Coordinates of C-alpha atoms in Angstrom, one line a residue:
M75 CA -53.5 -19.4 -12.1
A76 CA -52.0 -16.2 -10.6
F77 CA -50.9 -13.5 -12.9
F78 CA -48.1 -11.3 -11.7
K79 CA -47.7 -7.7 -12.9
I80 CA -44.3 -7.1 -14.4
K81 CA -42.4 -4.7 -12.1
R82 CA -40.9 -1.9 -14.2
M83 CA -38.2 0.5 -13.2
Y84 CA -38.1 4.1 -14.4
P85 CA -35.5 6.8 -13.7
K86 CA -36.1 9.1 -10.8
K87 CA -34.6 11.9 -12.9
E88 CA -37.5 14.1 -14.1
L89 CA -35.6 15.2 -17.2
A90 CA -35.1 11.6 -18.3
Q91 CA -38.8 10.9 -17.7
L92 CA -39.7 13.9 -19.8
V93 CA -37.6 12.8 -22.8
I94 CA -38.9 9.2 -22.6
S95 CA -42.5 10.2 -22.3
A96 CA -42.1 12.6 -25.3
C97 CA -40.7 9.8 -27.5
N98 CA -43.6 7.6 -26.5
Q99 CA -46.2 10.4 -27.2
F100 CA -44.7 11.1 -30.6
N101 CA -44.7 7.4 -31.6
I102 CA -41.0 6.9 -31.6
D103 CA -41.0 3.2 -30.8
T104 CA -37.4 2.1 -31.6
V105 CA -34.4 3.2 -29.6
V106 CA -30.8 2.1 -30.2
I107 CA -28.7 2.4 -27.1
S108 CA -24.9 2.4 -26.7
P109 CA -23.6 1.6 -23.2
G110 CA -22.4 4.2 -20.8
S111 CA -23.0 5.6 -17.3
R112 CA -24.1 9.2 -17.8
N113 CA -27.0 8.0 -20.0
A114 CA -28.1 5.4 -17.3
P115 CA -31.4 7.3 -16.6
L116 CA -32.3 7.1 -20.3
T117 CA -31.2 3.5 -20.7
V118 CA -33.2 2.3 -17.7
G119 CA -36.3 4.3 -18.7
F120 CA -36.3 3.3 -22.4
S121 CA -35.5 -0.4 -21.8
N122 CA -38.4 -0.6 -19.3
H123 CA -41.0 1.1 -21.4
P124 CA -43.6 -1.4 -22.7
A125 CA -44.3 0.5 -25.9
I126 CA -40.6 1.0 -27.0
E127 CA -38.3 -1.5 -28.5
T128 CA -34.7 -1.1 -27.4
L129 CA -31.7 -2.4 -29.2
S130 CA -28.1 -2.4 -27.9
V131 CA -25.1 -1.6 -30.2
V132 CA -21.8 -0.9 -28.5
D133 CA -20.0 1.1 -31.2
E134 CA -21.7 4.5 -31.5
R135 CA -20.8 5.1 -35.1
C136 CA -22.3 1.7 -36.0
A137 CA -25.3 2.2 -33.7
A138 CA -26.1 5.5 -35.5
F139 CA -25.9 3.9 -39.0
F140 CA -27.8 0.8 -37.8
A141 CA -30.6 3.2 -36.6
L142 CA -30.4 5.0 -39.9
G143 CA -31.0 1.8 -41.8
I144 CA -34.1 1.1 -39.7
A145 CA -35.5 4.6 -40.3
Q146 CA -34.6 4.3 -44.0
Q147 CA -37.0 1.4 -44.2
T148 CA -39.8 2.4 -41.8
Q149 CA -39.7 6.1 -42.8
K150 CA -40.2 6.9 -39.1
P151 CA -37.8 8.5 -36.6
V152 CA -35.5 6.1 -34.7
A153 CA -33.8 7.4 -31.6
I154 CA -30.2 6.8 -30.7
V155 CA -28.9 7.2 -27.1
C156 CA -25.4 7.6 -25.9
T157 CA -23.3 8.7 -22.9
S158 CA -21.4 12.0 -22.7
G159 CA -18.1 12.9 -24.3
S160 CA -16.6 11.6 -27.5
A161 CA -19.3 8.9 -27.7
L162 CA -21.6 11.6 -29.2
L163 CA -19.1 12.7 -31.9
N164 CA -19.1 9.1 -33.3
Y165 CA -22.7 9.8 -34.4
Y166 CA -21.7 12.6 -36.7
P167 CA -21.2 10.6 -40.0
A168 CA -24.7 9.1 -39.7
I169 CA -26.2 12.4 -38.8
A170 CA -24.7 14.0 -41.9
E171 CA -26.0 11.1 -44.0
A172 CA -29.5 11.5 -42.5
F173 CA -29.4 15.3 -43.1
Y174 CA -28.6 14.9 -46.8
S175 CA -30.8 11.9 -47.3
N176 CA -33.9 13.2 -45.5
I177 CA -34.0 10.3 -43.0
P178 CA -35.5 11.0 -39.6
L179 CA -33.1 10.4 -36.8
V180 CA -33.4 11.5 -33.2
V181 CA -30.1 11.9 -31.4
I182 CA -30.3 11.9 -27.6
S183 CA -27.1 12.5 -25.7
A184 CA -26.5 12.5 -22.0
D185 CA -24.3 15.3 -20.8
R186 CA -22.7 16.7 -17.7
P187 CA -24.3 19.8 -16.2
K188 CA -22.9 23.1 -17.4
H189 CA -20.9 23.7 -14.2
L190 CA -18.8 20.6 -15.0
I191 CA -17.9 21.6 -18.6
D192 CA -14.4 22.9 -19.3
I193 CA -13.2 22.6 -15.7
G194 CA -11.2 19.3 -16.1
D195 CA -14.0 16.9 -15.2
G196 CA -13.8 13.5 -16.9
Q197 CA -15.6 12.6 -20.1
T198 CA -16.9 16.1 -20.9
I199 CA -16.8 18.0 -24.1
R200 CA -18.9 21.0 -25.4
Q201 CA -22.0 19.0 -26.6
E202 CA -24.5 21.8 -27.0
N203 CA -25.1 22.6 -30.7
V204 CA -22.2 20.3 -31.7
F205 CA -23.9 19.2 -34.9
Q206 CA -25.1 22.7 -35.9
N207 CA -24.1 22.5 -39.5
H208 CA -26.0 19.2 -40.2
I209 CA -29.0 19.2 -37.9
L210 CA -32.5 20.4 -38.3
F211 CA -33.0 21.3 -34.7
S212 CA -30.9 21.3 -31.4
A213 CA -32.7 21.1 -28.1
N214 CA -30.3 21.9 -25.2
L215 CA -32.3 21.0 -22.1
I216 CA -31.6 22.4 -18.7
D217 CA -31.6 20.1 -15.6
D218 CA -33.7 22.4 -13.5
S219 CA -37.3 22.1 -12.6
V220 CA -37.8 25.8 -13.1
N221 CA -37.3 25.3 -16.8
K222 CA -39.8 22.5 -17.2
T223 CA -42.0 24.4 -19.6
E224 CA -39.1 25.4 -21.8
N225 CA -37.8 21.8 -21.8
L226 CA -41.2 20.5 -22.8
K227 CA -41.3 23.0 -25.7
L228 CA -37.8 22.1 -26.9
V229 CA -38.4 18.4 -26.9
S230 CA -41.7 18.7 -28.6
E231 CA -40.2 20.9 -31.4
A232 CA -37.3 18.6 -31.8
L233 CA -39.4 15.5 -32.3
Q234 CA -42.0 17.1 -34.5
T235 CA -39.3 18.6 -36.6
S236 CA -37.8 15.2 -37.3
I237 CA -41.1 13.7 -38.1
I238 CA -42.4 16.5 -40.4
K239 CA -39.2 17.6 -42.0
K240 CA -37.6 14.1 -42.2
G241 CA -34.2 14.6 -40.9
P242 CA -31.9 14.5 -37.8
V243 CA -32.5 16.4 -34.6
H244 CA -30.4 16.5 -31.4
I245 CA -31.6 16.5 -27.8
N246 CA -28.9 17.1 -25.3
V247 CA -29.8 16.1 -21.8
P248 CA -27.6 17.0 -18.8
F249 CA -27.7 14.8 -15.7
D250 CA -26.0 15.3 -12.4
E251 CA -25.3 12.4 -10.1
P252 CA -26.8 10.2 -8.7
L253 CA -27.7 8.4 -12.0
Y254 CA -29.2 5.1 -11.0
E255 CA -32.1 5.9 -8.7
T256 CA -35.4 4.5 -9.9
V257 CA -39.1 4.7 -9.3
E258 CA -42.0 2.5 -10.4
E259 CA -44.1 5.0 -12.4
L260 CA -43.6 7.5 -15.1
T261 CA -44.8 11.1 -14.6
S262 CA -47.4 12.4 -17.1
F263 CA -46.4 15.5 -19.1
N264 CA -48.4 17.8 -21.4
F265 CA -46.3 18.4 -24.6
P266 CA -47.3 21.4 -26.7
N267 CA -47.9 21.1 -30.4
V268 CA -45.3 23.3 -32.2
V269 CA -45.8 24.4 -35.8
V270 CA -42.8 23.3 -37.8
N271 CA -44.3 23.1 -41.3
A272 CA -42.4 25.0 -43.9
V273 CA -44.4 27.6 -45.8
K274 CA -45.4 26.2 -49.2
Q275 CA -46.5 28.2 -52.2
S276 CA -49.3 27.0 -54.4
V277 CA -48.2 25.4 -57.7
N278 CA -49.6 27.0 -60.9
Y279 CA -49.8 23.9 -63.0
K280 CA -51.2 25.8 -66.0
E281 CA -48.1 28.0 -66.2
F282 CA -45.8 24.9 -65.9
S283 CA -47.8 23.1 -68.5
K284 CA -47.5 26.0 -71.0
T285 CA -43.7 25.5 -71.0
W286 CA -44.0 21.7 -70.9
N287 CA -46.5 21.4 -73.8
S288 CA -44.5 23.7 -76.0
S289 CA -41.2 21.9 -75.6
T290 CA -40.1 19.0 -77.9
K291 CA -37.1 17.9 -75.7
K292 CA -38.0 17.2 -72.1
M293 CA -35.8 15.2 -69.7
I294 CA -36.9 13.7 -66.4
L295 CA -33.9 12.8 -64.2
V296 CA -34.5 10.9 -61.0
G297 CA -32.0 10.4 -58.2
V298 CA -32.3 8.4 -55.0
N299 CA -36.0 7.6 -54.7
Y300 CA -37.9 5.5 -52.2
P301 CA -40.0 2.8 -53.9
D302 CA -43.4 4.4 -54.6
E303 CA -46.1 2.8 -56.7
V304 CA -47.9 6.2 -57.3
V305 CA -44.7 7.8 -58.7
Q306 CA -44.0 4.7 -60.8
D307 CA -47.5 4.9 -62.3
L308 CA -47.2 8.6 -63.1
I309 CA -43.7 8.2 -64.6
N310 CA -45.1 5.4 -66.8
H311 CA -47.6 7.9 -68.3
F312 CA -44.9 10.5 -69.0
S313 CA -42.8 7.8 -70.7
E314 CA -45.5 7.4 -73.3
D315 CA -44.8 10.9 -74.6
N316 CA -42.3 10.9 -77.4
S317 CA -40.9 14.3 -76.3
V318 CA -40.0 13.0 -72.8
L319 CA -36.8 11.1 -72.0
V320 CA -36.7 9.6 -68.5
L321 CA -33.2 8.9 -67.0
T322 CA -33.1 6.9 -63.8
E323 CA -30.4 5.3 -61.7
T324 CA -30.0 2.1 -59.7
T325 CA -31.2 3.9 -56.6
S326 CA -34.3 5.5 -58.3
N327 CA -36.4 2.4 -57.9
L328 CA -38.3 3.1 -61.1
Y329 CA -38.5 0.6 -63.9
H330 CA -39.9 0.9 -67.4
K331 CA -38.9 -0.3 -70.9
K332 CA -38.6 3.3 -72.1
H333 CA -36.3 4.5 -69.3
I334 CA -32.6 4.9 -69.6
N335 CA -31.3 3.5 -66.4
S336 CA -27.6 3.3 -67.3
I337 CA -26.7 6.9 -67.9
D338 CA -23.0 6.6 -68.2
K339 CA -23.3 3.9 -70.8
L340 CA -25.3 6.3 -72.9
I341 CA -23.3 9.5 -72.7
F342 CA -19.8 8.3 -72.2
S343 CA -18.6 8.9 -75.8
L344 CA -21.0 11.5 -77.2
D345 CA -19.5 14.0 -79.6
E346 CA -20.4 17.7 -79.5
N347 CA -23.2 17.3 -82.1
E348 CA -24.8 14.4 -80.2
S349 CA -24.5 16.3 -76.9
E350 CA -26.3 19.3 -78.4
S351 CA -29.0 16.9 -79.7
L352 CA -29.4 15.4 -76.2
Q353 CA -29.6 18.8 -74.5
P354 CA -33.1 19.2 -73.1
E355 CA -35.2 22.3 -73.2
V356 CA -36.9 21.4 -69.9
L357 CA -35.2 19.4 -67.2
L358 CA -37.5 18.0 -64.4
T359 CA -35.6 16.5 -61.5
F360 CA -36.7 14.9 -58.2
G361 CA -35.3 12.4 -55.7
G362 CA -32.0 12.6 -53.8
M363 CA -28.4 12.6 -54.9
V364 CA -27.5 11.5 -58.5
V365 CA -24.5 9.1 -58.7
S366 CA -23.5 9.7 -62.3
K367 CA -20.8 12.3 -62.5
K368 CA -21.1 12.3 -66.3
I369 CA -24.7 13.5 -66.3
K370 CA -23.8 16.3 -63.9
Q371 CA -20.9 17.4 -66.2
F372 CA -23.2 17.1 -69.2
L373 CA -26.0 19.2 -67.8
R374 CA -23.7 21.8 -66.4
K375 CA -22.2 22.3 -69.8
H376 CA -25.4 21.8 -71.9
K377 CA -27.8 23.6 -69.7
P378 CA -31.6 23.3 -70.2
K379 CA -33.6 26.5 -70.7
H380 CA -35.8 25.5 -67.7
H381 CA -34.8 23.3 -64.7
W382 CA -37.6 22.4 -62.3
H383 CA -36.6 20.6 -59.1
V384 CA -39.4 19.1 -57.0
D385 CA -38.8 18.3 -53.4
E386 CA -40.7 18.9 -50.1
Q387 CA -37.6 20.3 -48.3
K388 CA -34.6 21.3 -50.4
A389 CA -33.9 23.3 -53.5
M390 CA -31.1 21.4 -55.2
D391 CA -29.3 23.5 -57.9
T392 CA -27.0 20.6 -58.9
Y393 CA -26.7 21.7 -62.5
F394 CA -26.3 25.5 -61.8
C395 CA -29.4 26.4 -63.8
L396 CA -32.3 26.0 -61.4
S397 CA -35.2 28.1 -62.6
E398 CA -38.0 26.7 -60.4
F399 CA -37.9 25.1 -57.0
V400 CA -41.3 23.3 -56.5
Q401 CA -41.7 22.6 -52.8
E402 CA -44.1 19.7 -53.1
K403 CA -44.1 15.9 -53.0
P404 CA -43.0 14.6 -56.4
A405 CA -46.2 12.4 -56.7
V406 CA -48.4 15.5 -56.1
F407 CA -46.5 17.6 -58.7
L408 CA -46.4 14.8 -61.3
Q409 CA -50.1 14.3 -60.9
G410 CA -50.9 18.0 -61.3
L411 CA -48.6 18.3 -64.3
H412 CA -50.0 15.1 -65.9
K413 CA -53.5 16.5 -65.8
E414 CA -52.4 19.5 -67.9
A415 CA -49.8 17.8 -70.1
V416 CA -50.5 16.9 -73.7
K417 CA -48.4 14.5 -75.9
I418 CA -46.6 16.2 -78.7
E419 CA -44.7 14.8 -81.7
S420 CA -41.0 14.6 -81.3
N421 CA -38.2 12.1 -82.1
Y422 CA -36.3 13.0 -78.9
Q423 CA -37.2 10.0 -77.0
Q424 CA -36.9 7.4 -79.8
K425 CA -33.6 8.7 -81.0
W426 CA -32.0 8.2 -77.6
L427 CA -33.7 4.9 -76.9
S428 CA -32.3 3.6 -80.1
K429 CA -28.8 4.8 -79.0
R430 CA -29.4 3.1 -75.6
D431 CA -30.3 -0.2 -77.4
E432 CA -27.2 0.0 -79.5
K433 CA -25.1 0.5 -76.4
E434 CA -26.9 -2.4 -74.7
E435 CA -26.0 -4.8 -77.5
N436 CA -22.3 -3.7 -77.3
H437 CA -22.6 -4.3 -73.5
K438 CA -23.7 -7.9 -74.0
V439 CA -21.0 -8.6 -76.6
F440 CA -18.3 -7.4 -74.3
L441 CA -19.5 -9.4 -71.3
A442 CA -19.8 -12.6 -73.4
D443 CA -16.0 -12.6 -73.8
C444 CA -15.0 -10.8 -70.6
D445 CA -12.3 -12.2 -68.3
Y446 CA -12.9 -12.8 -64.6
S447 CA -12.9 -9.4 -62.9
D448 CA -15.0 -7.0 -60.8
F449 CA -17.1 -6.3 -63.9
K450 CA -17.7 -9.9 -64.8
A451 CA -18.5 -10.7 -61.1
F452 CA -21.1 -8.0 -61.0
E453 CA -22.9 -9.5 -64.0
Q454 CA -23.1 -12.8 -62.2
V455 CA -24.0 -11.4 -58.8
L456 CA -26.8 -9.1 -60.1
E457 CA -28.3 -11.9 -62.2
S458 CA -28.3 -14.2 -59.1
I459 CA -30.3 -12.1 -56.7
P460 CA -33.7 -13.6 -56.0
N461 CA -36.9 -11.8 -56.8
N462 CA -38.4 -9.3 -54.3
C463 CA -35.2 -8.9 -52.3
Q464 CA -34.0 -5.7 -50.8
L465 CA -30.6 -4.7 -52.3
Q466 CA -28.3 -2.6 -50.2
I467 CA -25.2 -1.2 -52.1
S468 CA -22.1 0.4 -50.6
N469 CA -20.4 3.4 -52.1
S470 CA -17.3 4.0 -54.2
S471 CA -16.7 1.6 -57.1
I472 CA -19.5 -0.7 -56.0
I473 CA -22.4 1.7 -56.7
R474 CA -20.8 2.7 -59.9
Y475 CA -20.5 -0.8 -61.2
A476 CA -24.1 -1.4 -60.3
Q477 CA -25.1 1.6 -62.5
L478 CA -23.9 -0.3 -65.6
F479 CA -26.4 -3.1 -65.4
N480 CA -30.1 -3.6 -65.8
L481 CA -31.5 -4.7 -62.5
N482 CA -34.4 -7.1 -61.7
K483 CA -37.4 -4.8 -61.5
T484 CA -38.7 -6.6 -58.4
L485 CA -35.7 -5.4 -56.3
E486 CA -35.8 -2.4 -53.9
V487 CA -32.4 -0.7 -54.0
F488 CA -30.8 1.5 -51.3
C489 CA -27.4 3.2 -50.9
N490 CA -26.1 5.9 -48.5
R491 CA -25.8 8.6 -51.2
G492 CA -26.4 11.6 -48.9
T493 CA -22.7 12.0 -48.2
S494 CA -21.6 9.1 -50.4
G495 CA -19.4 7.7 -47.6
I496 CA -18.1 4.2 -47.2
D497 CA -18.0 4.5 -43.4
G498 CA -21.4 3.1 -42.4
S499 CA -22.6 1.1 -45.3
T500 CA -22.6 -2.3 -43.6
S501 CA -24.2 -1.0 -40.4
T502 CA -27.0 0.7 -42.5
A503 CA -27.6 -2.5 -44.4
I504 CA -27.9 -4.5 -41.2
G505 CA -30.4 -1.9 -39.8
A506 CA -32.4 -2.1 -43.0
A507 CA -32.4 -5.9 -42.9
F508 CA -33.6 -5.8 -39.3
A509 CA -36.5 -3.6 -40.2
S510 CA -37.5 -5.4 -43.4
D511 CA -39.6 -8.5 -44.0
K512 CA -37.7 -9.1 -47.2
Q513 CA -34.4 -10.9 -47.5
T514 CA -31.6 -8.2 -47.6
V515 CA -28.6 -8.6 -49.9
F516 CA -25.7 -6.2 -49.3
I517 CA -23.0 -5.8 -51.9
T518 CA -19.9 -4.1 -50.7
G519 CA -16.2 -3.5 -51.5
D520 CA -13.3 -4.6 -49.3
V521 CA -12.2 -1.2 -48.0
S522 CA -15.8 -0.3 -47.0
F523 CA -16.3 -3.7 -45.4
F524 CA -13.2 -3.7 -43.3
Y525 CA -13.7 0.0 -42.4
D526 CA -17.1 -0.8 -40.9
S527 CA -16.3 -4.3 -39.6
N528 CA -17.7 -3.4 -36.1
A529 CA -21.1 -3.4 -37.8
L530 CA -21.0 -7.2 -37.4
W531 CA -20.7 -6.8 -33.6
N532 CA -24.5 -6.7 -33.4
S533 CA -26.9 -9.3 -32.0
N534 CA -29.8 -8.1 -34.2
I535 CA -28.6 -9.5 -37.6
P536 CA -31.3 -11.6 -39.3
K537 CA -30.3 -15.1 -40.4
N538 CA -31.3 -14.4 -44.0
F539 CA -29.0 -11.4 -44.2
R540 CA -26.4 -11.8 -47.0
I541 CA -23.2 -10.0 -47.6
I542 CA -21.4 -10.2 -51.0
L543 CA -17.9 -8.8 -50.6
V544 CA -16.0 -7.9 -53.7
N545 CA -12.4 -7.9 -52.6
N546 CA -10.0 -6.5 -55.1
S547 CA -7.4 -5.8 -52.3
G548 CA -7.6 -2.1 -52.2
G549 CA -9.7 1.0 -53.1
G550 CA -10.1 0.0 -56.7
I551 CA -11.9 3.2 -57.6
F552 CA -8.6 5.1 -57.4
K553 CA -7.4 3.1 -60.4
I554 CA -10.7 3.9 -62.2
I555 CA -11.0 7.6 -61.7
P556 CA -8.5 9.9 -63.5
G557 CA -5.7 11.4 -61.4
P558 CA -4.4 9.0 -58.7
K559 CA -2.5 6.7 -61.1
S560 CA -0.6 9.7 -62.6
T561 CA 1.0 10.4 -59.2
N562 CA 3.7 8.5 -57.2
A563 CA 1.4 8.1 -54.2
L564 CA -1.1 5.5 -55.6
N565 CA -0.6 3.2 -52.5
Y566 CA -1.9 6.0 -50.3
F567 CA -5.1 6.3 -52.4
E568 CA -5.7 2.6 -53.1
T569 CA -4.5 1.2 -49.7
P570 CA -3.6 -2.3 -50.9
H571 CA -3.9 -5.1 -48.3
G572 CA -3.9 -8.9 -48.1
L573 CA -7.0 -9.3 -45.8
T574 CA -9.9 -11.6 -46.2
A575 CA -13.2 -11.7 -44.2
E576 CA -12.8 -15.4 -43.2
H577 CA -11.7 -14.8 -39.6
L578 CA -14.2 -12.0 -39.1
A579 CA -17.0 -14.3 -40.3
K580 CA -15.9 -16.9 -37.8
M581 CA -15.7 -14.5 -34.9
Y582 CA -19.1 -13.0 -35.6
G583 CA -21.0 -16.2 -36.4
F584 CA -21.4 -15.8 -40.2
E585 CA -21.2 -18.7 -42.7
Y586 CA -18.4 -18.0 -45.1
E587 CA -17.4 -18.9 -48.6
Q588 CA -14.9 -17.6 -51.1
A589 CA -14.7 -17.4 -54.8
T590 CA -11.4 -16.8 -56.8
D591 CA -12.6 -17.6 -60.3
L592 CA -15.7 -17.7 -62.5
E593 CA -16.4 -21.4 -61.7
S594 CA -16.2 -21.0 -57.9
L595 CA -18.3 -17.8 -58.2
E596 CA -21.1 -19.5 -60.0
K597 CA -21.0 -22.5 -57.7
G598 CA -21.1 -20.3 -54.6
L599 CA -24.0 -18.1 -55.8
S600 CA -26.1 -21.2 -56.6
S601 CA -26.7 -21.9 -52.9
F602 CA -25.9 -18.5 -51.3
Y603 CA -29.5 -17.3 -50.8
L604 CA -30.9 -20.5 -49.4
A605 CA -32.2 -20.5 -45.8
S606 CA -29.6 -20.9 -43.1
K607 CA -29.1 -20.9 -39.4
Q608 CA -26.6 -18.0 -39.7
P609 CA -26.2 -15.0 -41.9
K610 CA -23.7 -15.4 -44.7
I611 CA -20.7 -13.7 -46.3
F612 CA -19.6 -14.6 -49.8
E613 CA -16.2 -13.1 -50.6
I614 CA -15.3 -12.7 -54.3
C615 CA -11.6 -12.1 -54.7
T616 CA -10.8 -10.4 -58.0
P617 CA -7.5 -9.5 -59.8
S618 CA -6.7 -6.0 -58.8
E619 CA -4.2 -5.6 -61.7
L620 CA -6.9 -6.3 -64.3
N621 CA -10.1 -4.6 -63.0
D622 CA -9.4 -1.1 -64.2
V623 CA -8.0 -2.3 -67.6
I624 CA -11.2 -4.3 -68.2
L625 CA -13.4 -1.4 -67.3
Q626 CA -11.5 1.0 -69.5
N627 CA -11.8 -1.5 -72.4
Y628 CA -15.5 -1.9 -71.7
F629 CA -16.2 1.9 -72.1
K630 CA -14.1 1.9 -75.3
S631 CA -16.0 -1.1 -76.7
I632 CA -19.5 0.5 -76.2

């Protein structure tokens, strides 16, 4: 039997070859491409490279969030490639999210040469440094063989920065015509190693432990946190100290019987004496953004004597009282502190765990007699999700409702909390589903879903992907938060509509089912997660006129 060598085509443009070879050398093996002409040399080269998987997504905003979802799961840089002009600007929301969520994303944009910018040539904008406020590094390449050494250095620094500092970088690549000429071999390049590590100071654990071991009220607050068994084990040890109170969130991916994982439930109705009693002497924080606005307000008013924030990259002074920025991996710092820490007697933890348990009983009583609504639907939905799923949650009221419930500890939970936007939640969830071996369940609201409906225009959606769409016919959060209802412009905040996802589901090849009451909700959930030939959307329509009233009554009741 004769074996034929696959004929591959690579761009004749040396600059395109340089970028493609660099991505391969630095182990960037997934590239999401949006169609265009100016990026043809990159498209041809990446799609022919045997070590690189290429995926096509037409809408650049969706493509960027899709890539973000893949990088969120793999913790490796994913590249996105687009043509010149406004196509590039559509990447910006995902770039900002990657910047604030420490997700590695490599933006590669084709551009016109400099002599064609601002002279009236088509599809040209000022692309150099266009993301300067939300990018770790910008490499503006020059389409000139004289500058090869500089181009090699710039591309190397960009890619290594994304890998080491975990965030977005931008490589802008100008191409003159012709764009479609090809060759059969890639040129070899020698890429320099560039030092991009941030300078770290050594941690004096004995000094930290002096303060830690002399304090009777210590609070550990964890924001967005990638699932990590080492961190989980270390936090478990700290939870056995009666002077330590651990507050987590849905997105913290930490579970323990002595954690308080529904912060708003605990502190909603505290009086001044209780607030002073909860005020910590030491606050230890790590992880990304915290959802709970109430804990931010609480700690800004009742400041700890010491606030230590642990992060490899950024010093987050969220509570306006940061005393120590520990530039280290949380697992490393927790391990070092644990070795020096001693358990001390205190009623701090037990007092607030008792308060938590009291609130939890009130929570159960309220739900037992709760009318069909967003709140009741969340109870049913969260209880229905199978073990060991990946749970993706959209922003606005959806993530806030999720904060009020105890989750199945086998779930891994993710949400775009870097910028807290609704704009790319569906696309991110689809990217995460594509990259994960687990079944991915995505819970979203109607405004977020319809806003990002182009996310479904994607041929890479796994069959076991599930969307739960809570449709209250408008931005329900604007009825929940104080302010909008007191104005005469509520419709401009809430944006009521009469849309459903039924026709979108049919157009994009999703199975579809709808619930309008508790009976149809329970029936639909009973078979929703079973294997299917298509991904599924389950739309839960809830009464918009009741949702905010029920939530307000809930907080009063607990």
